[in-house]
Coordinates of C-alpha atoms and ligand atoms in Angstrom, one line a residue:
M19 CA -4.4 10.4 -11.1
K20 CA -6.6 13.1 -12.7
F21 CA -8.4 13.1 -15.9
N22 CA -10.8 15.4 -17.7
R23 CA -11.2 14.1 -21.1
V24 CA -10.8 10.3 -21.4
V25 CA -11.0 7.8 -24.2
I26 CA -12.2 4.4 -22.8
K27 CA -11.6 1.4 -25.0
V28 CA -13.7 -1.6 -24.2
G29 CA -12.6 -5.0 -25.6
S30 CA -14.8 -7.7 -27.2
A31 CA -14.3 -9.9 -24.1
L32 CA -16.3 -7.4 -22.1
V33 CA -19.0 -6.6 -24.7
S34 CA -19.6 -10.2 -25.7
P35 CA -18.0 -12.4 -23.0
D36 CA -19.1 -15.7 -24.6
A37 CA -18.5 -14.5 -28.1
Q38 CA -22.2 -15.0 -29.0
G39 CA -24.2 -11.8 -29.0
C40 CA -24.0 -8.9 -26.5
S41 CA -24.3 -9.1 -22.8
G42 CA -24.8 -6.5 -20.0
K43 CA -22.7 -8.5 -17.6
Y44 CA -19.7 -6.1 -17.7
I45 CA -21.2 -3.3 -19.7
L46 CA -23.5 -2.3 -16.8
A47 CA -20.6 -1.4 -14.5
I48 CA -18.7 0.4 -17.3
A49 CA -21.7 2.5 -18.2
R50 CA -22.3 3.4 -14.6
F51 CA -18.7 4.5 -14.3
I52 CA -19.0 6.6 -17.5
T53 CA -22.2 8.2 -16.1
Q54 CA -20.4 9.0 -12.8
C55 CA -17.5 10.6 -14.8
Q56 CA -20.0 12.7 -16.7
Q57 CA -21.7 13.8 -13.5
A58 CA -18.3 14.9 -12.2
G59 CA -17.9 17.1 -15.3
K60 CA -15.5 14.8 -17.2
E61 CA -15.8 14.1 -20.9
V62 CA -15.8 10.5 -22.1
I63 CA -15.4 9.0 -25.6
L64 CA -15.9 5.2 -25.9
V65 CA -14.1 3.0 -28.4
S66 CA -16.1 -0.2 -28.4
S67 CA -15.2 -3.6 -29.9
G68 CA -17.6 -6.4 -30.2
S69 CA -19.5 -6.0 -33.4
V70 CA -18.1 -9.1 -35.0
A71 CA -18.7 -11.1 -31.8
A72 CA -22.2 -9.6 -31.5
G73 CA -23.1 -10.6 -35.0
R74 CA -21.5 -14.0 -35.1
G75 CA -24.6 -16.0 -34.3
L76 CA -26.6 -14.2 -37.1
I77 CA -24.4 -15.0 -40.1
A78 CA -23.9 -18.5 -41.3
H79 CA -20.3 -19.6 -41.0
G80 CA -18.7 -23.0 -41.1
S81 CA -15.4 -22.4 -39.5
P82 CA -14.1 -21.0 -36.1
N83 CA -12.2 -18.5 -38.1
P84 CA -14.6 -17.1 -40.8
S85 CA -13.4 -15.3 -43.9
I86 CA -13.0 -11.5 -44.0
P87 CA -16.3 -10.8 -45.9
T88 CA -18.1 -13.1 -43.4
K89 CA -16.6 -11.1 -40.5
Q90 CA -17.5 -7.9 -42.2
A91 CA -21.1 -9.1 -42.5
M92 CA -21.1 -10.1 -38.8
A93 CA -19.7 -6.7 -37.9
A94 CA -22.5 -5.0 -39.9
V95 CA -25.3 -6.8 -38.1
G96 CA -23.5 -6.9 -34.8
Q97 CA -22.8 -3.2 -34.7
M98 CA -26.5 -2.4 -34.4
K99 CA -26.8 -4.9 -31.5
M100 CA -23.8 -3.5 -29.8
M101 CA -25.0 0.1 -30.1
A102 CA -28.4 -0.9 -28.8
N103 CA -26.8 -2.7 -25.9
W104 CA -24.8 0.4 -24.9
Q105 CA -27.7 2.8 -25.3
R106 CA -29.9 0.8 -22.9
F107 CA -27.5 1.6 -20.0
F108 CA -27.4 5.3 -20.6
D109 CA -30.0 8.1 -20.1
V110 CA -28.0 10.5 -22.3
P111 CA -27.9 9.9 -26.0
C112 CA -25.1 7.7 -27.6
S113 CA -23.7 8.4 -31.1
Q114 CA -22.0 6.1 -33.5
L115 CA -18.7 6.9 -35.3
L116 CA -17.3 4.3 -37.7
I117 CA -13.9 5.2 -39.0
T118 CA -10.9 3.7 -40.7
H119 CA -7.2 4.6 -40.7
G120 CA -7.7 6.1 -44.2
D121 CA -10.1 8.6 -42.6
L122 CA -7.6 9.6 -40.0
K123 CA -4.8 10.0 -42.6
D124 CA -6.9 12.3 -44.8
R125 CA -6.6 15.9 -43.4
Q126 CA -10.1 17.0 -44.4
R127 CA -11.7 13.9 -42.8
Y128 CA -9.5 14.1 -39.8
I129 CA -10.8 17.7 -39.2
S130 CA -14.4 16.4 -39.7
I131 CA -13.9 13.7 -37.1
K132 CA -12.3 16.2 -34.7
N133 CA -15.1 18.7 -35.1
T134 CA -17.8 16.0 -34.8
L135 CA -16.3 14.8 -31.5
R136 CA -16.0 18.3 -30.2
I137 CA -19.6 19.1 -30.8
L138 CA -20.9 15.7 -29.5
L139 CA -19.0 16.2 -26.2
A140 CA -20.2 19.8 -25.9
N141 CA -23.8 18.5 -26.1
G142 CA -23.3 15.8 -23.5
V143 CA -23.6 13.0 -26.1
I144 CA -21.5 9.9 -25.7
P145 CA -19.4 9.2 -28.9
I146 CA -19.0 5.5 -29.5
V147 CA -16.3 4.7 -32.0
N148 CA -15.5 1.5 -33.8
E149 CA -13.6 0.6 -37.0
N150 CA -15.7 0.8 -40.1
D151 CA -15.2 -2.9 -40.7
T152 CA -17.2 -3.1 -44.0
V153 CA -14.7 -0.9 -45.8
A154 CA -11.6 -1.6 -43.8
T155 CA -9.4 -3.4 -46.3
D156 CA -5.8 -4.0 -45.4
E157 CA -4.4 -0.6 -46.3
L158 CA -7.2 1.3 -44.7
K159 CA -7.4 -0.8 -41.6
V160 CA -6.2 0.2 -38.1
G161 CA -6.8 -3.5 -37.5
D162 CA -7.3 -3.5 -33.8
N163 CA -9.3 -1.2 -31.5
D164 CA -6.4 -0.7 -29.1
N165 CA -4.5 1.3 -31.7
L166 CA -7.7 2.9 -33.0
A167 CA -8.4 4.1 -29.4
A168 CA -4.9 5.7 -29.2
L169 CA -5.6 7.5 -32.5
V170 CA -9.0 8.6 -31.2
A171 CA -7.4 10.0 -28.1
L172 CA -5.0 12.0 -30.3
V173 CA -7.7 13.4 -32.5
S174 CA -9.9 14.3 -29.6
E175 CA -7.0 15.7 -27.6
A176 CA -7.9 13.5 -24.6
D177 CA -5.6 13.7 -21.6
S178 CA -6.1 10.0 -20.7
L179 CA -6.7 6.7 -22.3
F180 CA -8.2 3.7 -20.4
I181 CA -7.8 0.3 -22.2
L182 CA -10.3 -2.1 -20.6
S183 CA -10.1 -5.8 -21.1
D184 CA -10.3 -8.9 -18.9
V185 CA -6.7 -8.7 -17.8
D186 CA -5.5 -6.7 -14.8
G187 CA -2.6 -5.0 -16.6
V188 CA 1.0 -5.9 -17.5
F189 CA 2.6 -8.6 -15.4
E190 CA 6.3 -9.4 -14.9
E191 CA 5.5 -12.9 -16.0
D192 CA 2.5 -14.6 -17.7
P193 CA -0.1 -14.8 -14.9
R194 CA -1.7 -17.9 -16.5
L195 CA 1.6 -19.8 -16.1
N196 CA 2.6 -18.3 -12.7
P197 CA -0.3 -17.3 -10.5
H198 CA 2.1 -15.4 -8.3
A199 CA 3.3 -13.2 -11.1
K200 CA 3.5 -9.5 -10.1
L201 CA 1.5 -6.7 -11.7
I202 CA 3.6 -3.7 -12.8
P203 CA 1.8 -0.6 -11.5
T204 CA 3.8 2.0 -13.4
I205 CA 5.7 2.0 -16.6
A206 CA 7.7 5.1 -17.2
K207 CA 9.3 4.1 -20.5
I208 CA 8.2 1.6 -23.1
D209 CA 11.0 -0.4 -24.6
Q210 CA 11.5 -4.0 -25.9
S211 CA 11.7 -5.4 -22.4
I212 CA 8.1 -4.2 -21.8
Y213 CA 6.9 -5.9 -25.1
A214 CA 8.7 -9.0 -24.0
M215 CA 7.0 -8.9 -20.6
A216 CA 3.6 -8.4 -22.2
G217 CA 4.1 -11.8 -23.8
A218 CA 1.2 -13.4 -25.7
T219 CA -1.9 -12.9 -23.6
N220 CA -4.4 -13.3 -26.4
N221 CA -7.8 -14.7 -25.6
H222 CA -10.0 -16.3 -28.2
I223 CA -12.3 -13.3 -28.7
A224 CA -9.9 -10.3 -28.5
T225 CA -8.2 -9.2 -31.7
G226 CA -5.0 -7.6 -30.3
G227 CA -3.9 -9.1 -27.0
M228 CA -1.3 -7.3 -24.9
K229 CA 1.0 -6.4 -27.8
T230 CA -1.5 -4.0 -29.4
K231 CA -2.3 -2.5 -26.0
I232 CA 1.4 -1.6 -25.5
Q233 CA 1.6 -0.3 -29.0
A234 CA -1.4 1.9 -28.3
A235 CA 0.1 3.0 -25.0
E236 CA 3.3 4.0 -26.8
K237 CA 1.5 6.1 -29.3
A238 CA -0.6 7.8 -26.6
V239 CA 2.2 8.6 -24.1
E240 CA 4.4 10.0 -26.8
N241 CA 1.6 12.5 -27.3
G242 CA 1.2 13.4 -23.6
I243 CA -1.7 11.1 -23.0
E244 CA -1.7 9.2 -19.6
T245 CA -2.5 5.6 -20.5
Y246 CA -3.9 2.7 -18.3
I247 CA -4.4 -0.9 -19.0
L248 CA -7.3 -2.0 -16.7
N249 CA -9.5 -4.9 -15.9
G250 CA -13.0 -3.8 -16.9
S251 CA -14.6 -7.0 -15.6
R252 CA -14.0 -5.9 -12.0
G253 CA -16.2 -3.4 -10.3
E254 CA -13.6 -2.4 -7.8
V255 CA -11.4 -1.1 -10.6
F256 CA -14.0 1.7 -11.3
E257 CA -14.3 2.5 -7.6
K258 CA -10.5 3.0 -7.5
L259 CA -10.5 5.2 -10.6
L260 CA -13.2 7.4 -9.1
H261 CA -11.0 7.8 -6.0
G262 CA -8.0 8.8 -8.1
E263 CA -6.2 5.5 -7.6
N264 CA -4.5 3.4 -10.3
P265 CA -5.9 -0.1 -10.2
G266 CA -3.9 -1.5 -13.2
T267 CA -0.8 -0.6 -15.2
H268 CA -0.1 3.1 -15.8
F269 CA 2.0 4.2 -18.7
V270 CA 3.3 7.6 -17.8
A271 CA 2.8 10.4 -20.4
Q272 CA 5.9 12.1 -21.7
Q273 CA 6.3 15.5 -20.3
G274 CA 6.2 18.4 -22.6
A275 CA 4.4 16.5 -25.3
V276 CA 1.6 19.1 -25.5
R277 CA 4.2 21.8 -25.9
A278 CA 5.8 19.6 -28.5
R279 CA 2.6 19.7 -30.6
K280 CA 2.7 23.5 -30.6
H281 CA 6.4 23.3 -31.4
W282 CA 5.6 21.0 -34.3
L283 CA 2.9 23.4 -35.5
K284 CA 5.3 26.4 -35.2
H285 CA 8.5 24.9 -36.6
T286 CA 7.8 21.9 -38.7
L287 CA 4.5 22.3 -40.4
K288 CA 4.8 24.1 -43.7
S289 CA 2.2 26.8 -44.4
N290 CA 0.3 26.5 -47.7
G291 CA -1.3 29.9 -47.5
K292 CA -2.1 33.0 -45.5
V293 CA -4.9 35.1 -44.2
L294 CA -4.9 38.8 -43.2
L295 CA -6.9 39.9 -40.3
D296 CA -8.7 43.1 -39.2
A297 CA -7.7 44.8 -35.9
G298 CA -10.5 43.2 -33.9
A299 CA -9.5 39.7 -34.8
V300 CA -5.8 40.5 -34.1
N301 CA -6.7 41.7 -30.7
A302 CA -9.0 38.6 -30.0
L303 CA -6.2 36.2 -31.1
T304 CA -3.2 37.9 -29.4
K305 CA -4.9 39.2 -26.2
K306 CA -7.9 37.0 -25.5
G307 CA -6.8 33.6 -26.5
A308 CA -9.7 33.3 -29.0
S309 CA -10.2 31.1 -32.1
L310 CA -10.1 32.8 -35.5
L311 CA -13.6 33.6 -36.9
P312 CA -14.2 34.1 -40.6
S313 CA -15.6 37.5 -39.7
G314 CA -12.1 38.8 -38.8
I315 CA -10.5 37.8 -42.1
I316 CA -10.0 40.5 -44.7
E317 CA -7.9 38.6 -47.3
V318 CA -7.1 34.9 -48.2
H319 CA -4.0 33.9 -50.2
G320 CA -2.5 30.7 -51.3
D321 CA -3.8 27.3 -52.4
F322 CA -4.7 25.2 -49.4
T323 CA -7.2 22.5 -48.3
A324 CA -9.0 22.1 -45.0
G325 CA -6.5 20.6 -42.5
D326 CA -3.6 22.5 -44.0
C327 CA -1.5 24.9 -42.0
I328 CA -1.7 28.6 -42.9
D329 CA 0.0 31.8 -41.6
I330 CA -2.0 34.5 -40.0
Y331 CA -1.1 38.1 -40.6
D332 CA -2.2 41.4 -39.1
G333 CA -3.3 43.3 -42.2
K334 CA -0.9 46.1 -41.3
H335 CA 2.2 44.1 -40.6
E336 CA 4.7 42.1 -42.6
Q337 CA 5.4 39.4 -40.1
P338 CA 2.9 36.6 -39.4
I339 CA 1.4 36.8 -35.9
A340 CA 0.3 33.2 -35.7
K341 CA 0.0 29.9 -37.5
G342 CA -2.8 27.4 -37.4
I343 CA -4.7 24.6 -39.1
S344 CA -7.5 25.8 -41.3
Q345 CA -11.0 24.3 -41.0
Y346 CA -11.7 25.4 -44.6
N347 CA -10.1 25.2 -48.0
C348 CA -8.9 28.5 -49.6
R349 CA -11.9 28.9 -51.9
D350 CA -14.5 28.4 -49.1
L351 CA -12.6 30.6 -46.7
A352 CA -12.4 33.4 -49.3
R353 CA -16.2 33.1 -49.8
I354 CA -16.9 33.4 -46.1
Q355 CA -14.3 36.0 -45.1
G356 CA -15.8 38.9 -43.3
T357 CA -19.0 36.9 -42.6
K358 CA -20.5 36.3 -39.2
S359 CA -20.5 32.6 -38.3
D360 CA -24.3 32.5 -38.5
G361 CA -24.1 33.5 -42.2
I362 CA -21.8 30.7 -43.3
T363 CA -24.6 28.3 -44.3
A364 CA -26.2 30.9 -46.5
L365 CA -22.9 31.2 -48.5
L366 CA -21.7 27.6 -48.5
G367 CA -24.9 25.6 -48.1
C368 CA -23.6 24.1 -44.9
C369 CA -21.5 25.1 -41.9
P370 CA -18.8 22.5 -41.1
S371 CA -17.2 24.9 -38.6
K372 CA -18.1 28.2 -37.0
V373 CA -14.4 29.0 -36.7
A374 CA -11.8 29.3 -39.4
I375 CA -9.0 28.1 -37.1
H376 CA -9.7 26.6 -33.7
R377 CA -7.6 27.9 -30.8
D378 CA -6.3 24.4 -30.0
D379 CA -4.9 24.2 -33.6
M380 CA -3.1 27.5 -33.4
V381 CA 0.2 28.9 -32.1
V382 CA 0.8 32.6 -31.6
L383 CA 4.3 33.4 -32.6
A384 CA 6.7 34.4 -29.8
N385 CA 8.9 36.6 -32.0
T386 CA 6.0 38.8 -33.0
K387 CA 6.7 42.4 -32.2
N388 CA 4.0 44.5 -30.5
Y389 CA 1.9 41.5 -29.5
S390 CA 1.6 39.6 -26.3
T391 CA 2.2 35.9 -26.9
E392 CA 1.5 32.5 -25.4
Ligands
LIG447 N1 -13.8 -3.8 -35.0 C1 -13.9 -5.1 -34.4 C2 -15.2 -5.4 -33.7 O1 -15.9 -4.5 -33.3 C3 -12.9 -5.3 -33.2 C4 -11.5 -5.0 -33.4 C5 -10.8 -5.2 -32.0 O2 -11.3 -5.8 -31.1 O3 -9.6 -4.8 -31.9 O4 -15.6 -6.5 -33.6

């Protein structure tokens, strides 16, 4: 197994093993593994549960299953404790990202999350993501951090997702009922039989159990992300990972999924506007694999918002040469067209992105005459 950019989801059972405050018991080995990954040049994003468990002892509650507002208050106080607990095991800075499903569905906020992650990783900072429990009402909620981690893997364009909990992986039978149950090392296709095998392995602290882990794996592998369910309470798991071995259950990523994203961008996504480029930008895009900078844009047309797809034209030609997802809405892009990236703040008061369209969010069209293509 190989990975370069990985999302690691850490369950509450590891952050707060006795469901009362945070502990370093398992976090220490996980943090050490993350540090070793970083030293090997890999990029790591953490999705950490545990805020509710960490805050439990600080908010009065009469029942073993407190009300939603009580849990939200626990999460608010526990999040600070959890972040402090993570930071004490790292020399590099940690950062906190609290997001909801609503944020991931909104194109503008999705782009903001993507950009933030990109910049944090480029600066060697560890992003630590959790659901924004205070505002996560039912329709905004992802609900469980397994599925949230899969969405974070998508938005960050990770190649791998490691879901760590206190179980070894998916077993053919429930290992609590049959101690000889066999661990399944590789799952090439997720279907109902896999969900059935996963059974109900909930423990009293975790939100999701095995079902949400499989759901998360399904989302991730469909998008070309290799996914592993691993036991984060065992030190030897991390040794094996560092040696390229699979110590748990591996869900194999679907082949061609990355190409499928470009295919989707090219064939499915409707463009809501267009930009015309000068010769330098056309050359940079078609010959050098560069991102599109505002400085190379000479005209902006259409009504689009940040996160919309737009067509990219060579000013002299009638056919689009590329398509991509704009970092800016049409008004802001028109204001900064022809401007060097350093001058964006002077015009807009801020600089959400130095590029107008990032290379990862762009496809150069194959039928474009006179241009080399991808
Ligand atoms: N956001 C919740 C917490 O941090 C956890 C959700 C989950 O474990 O799936 O406590």
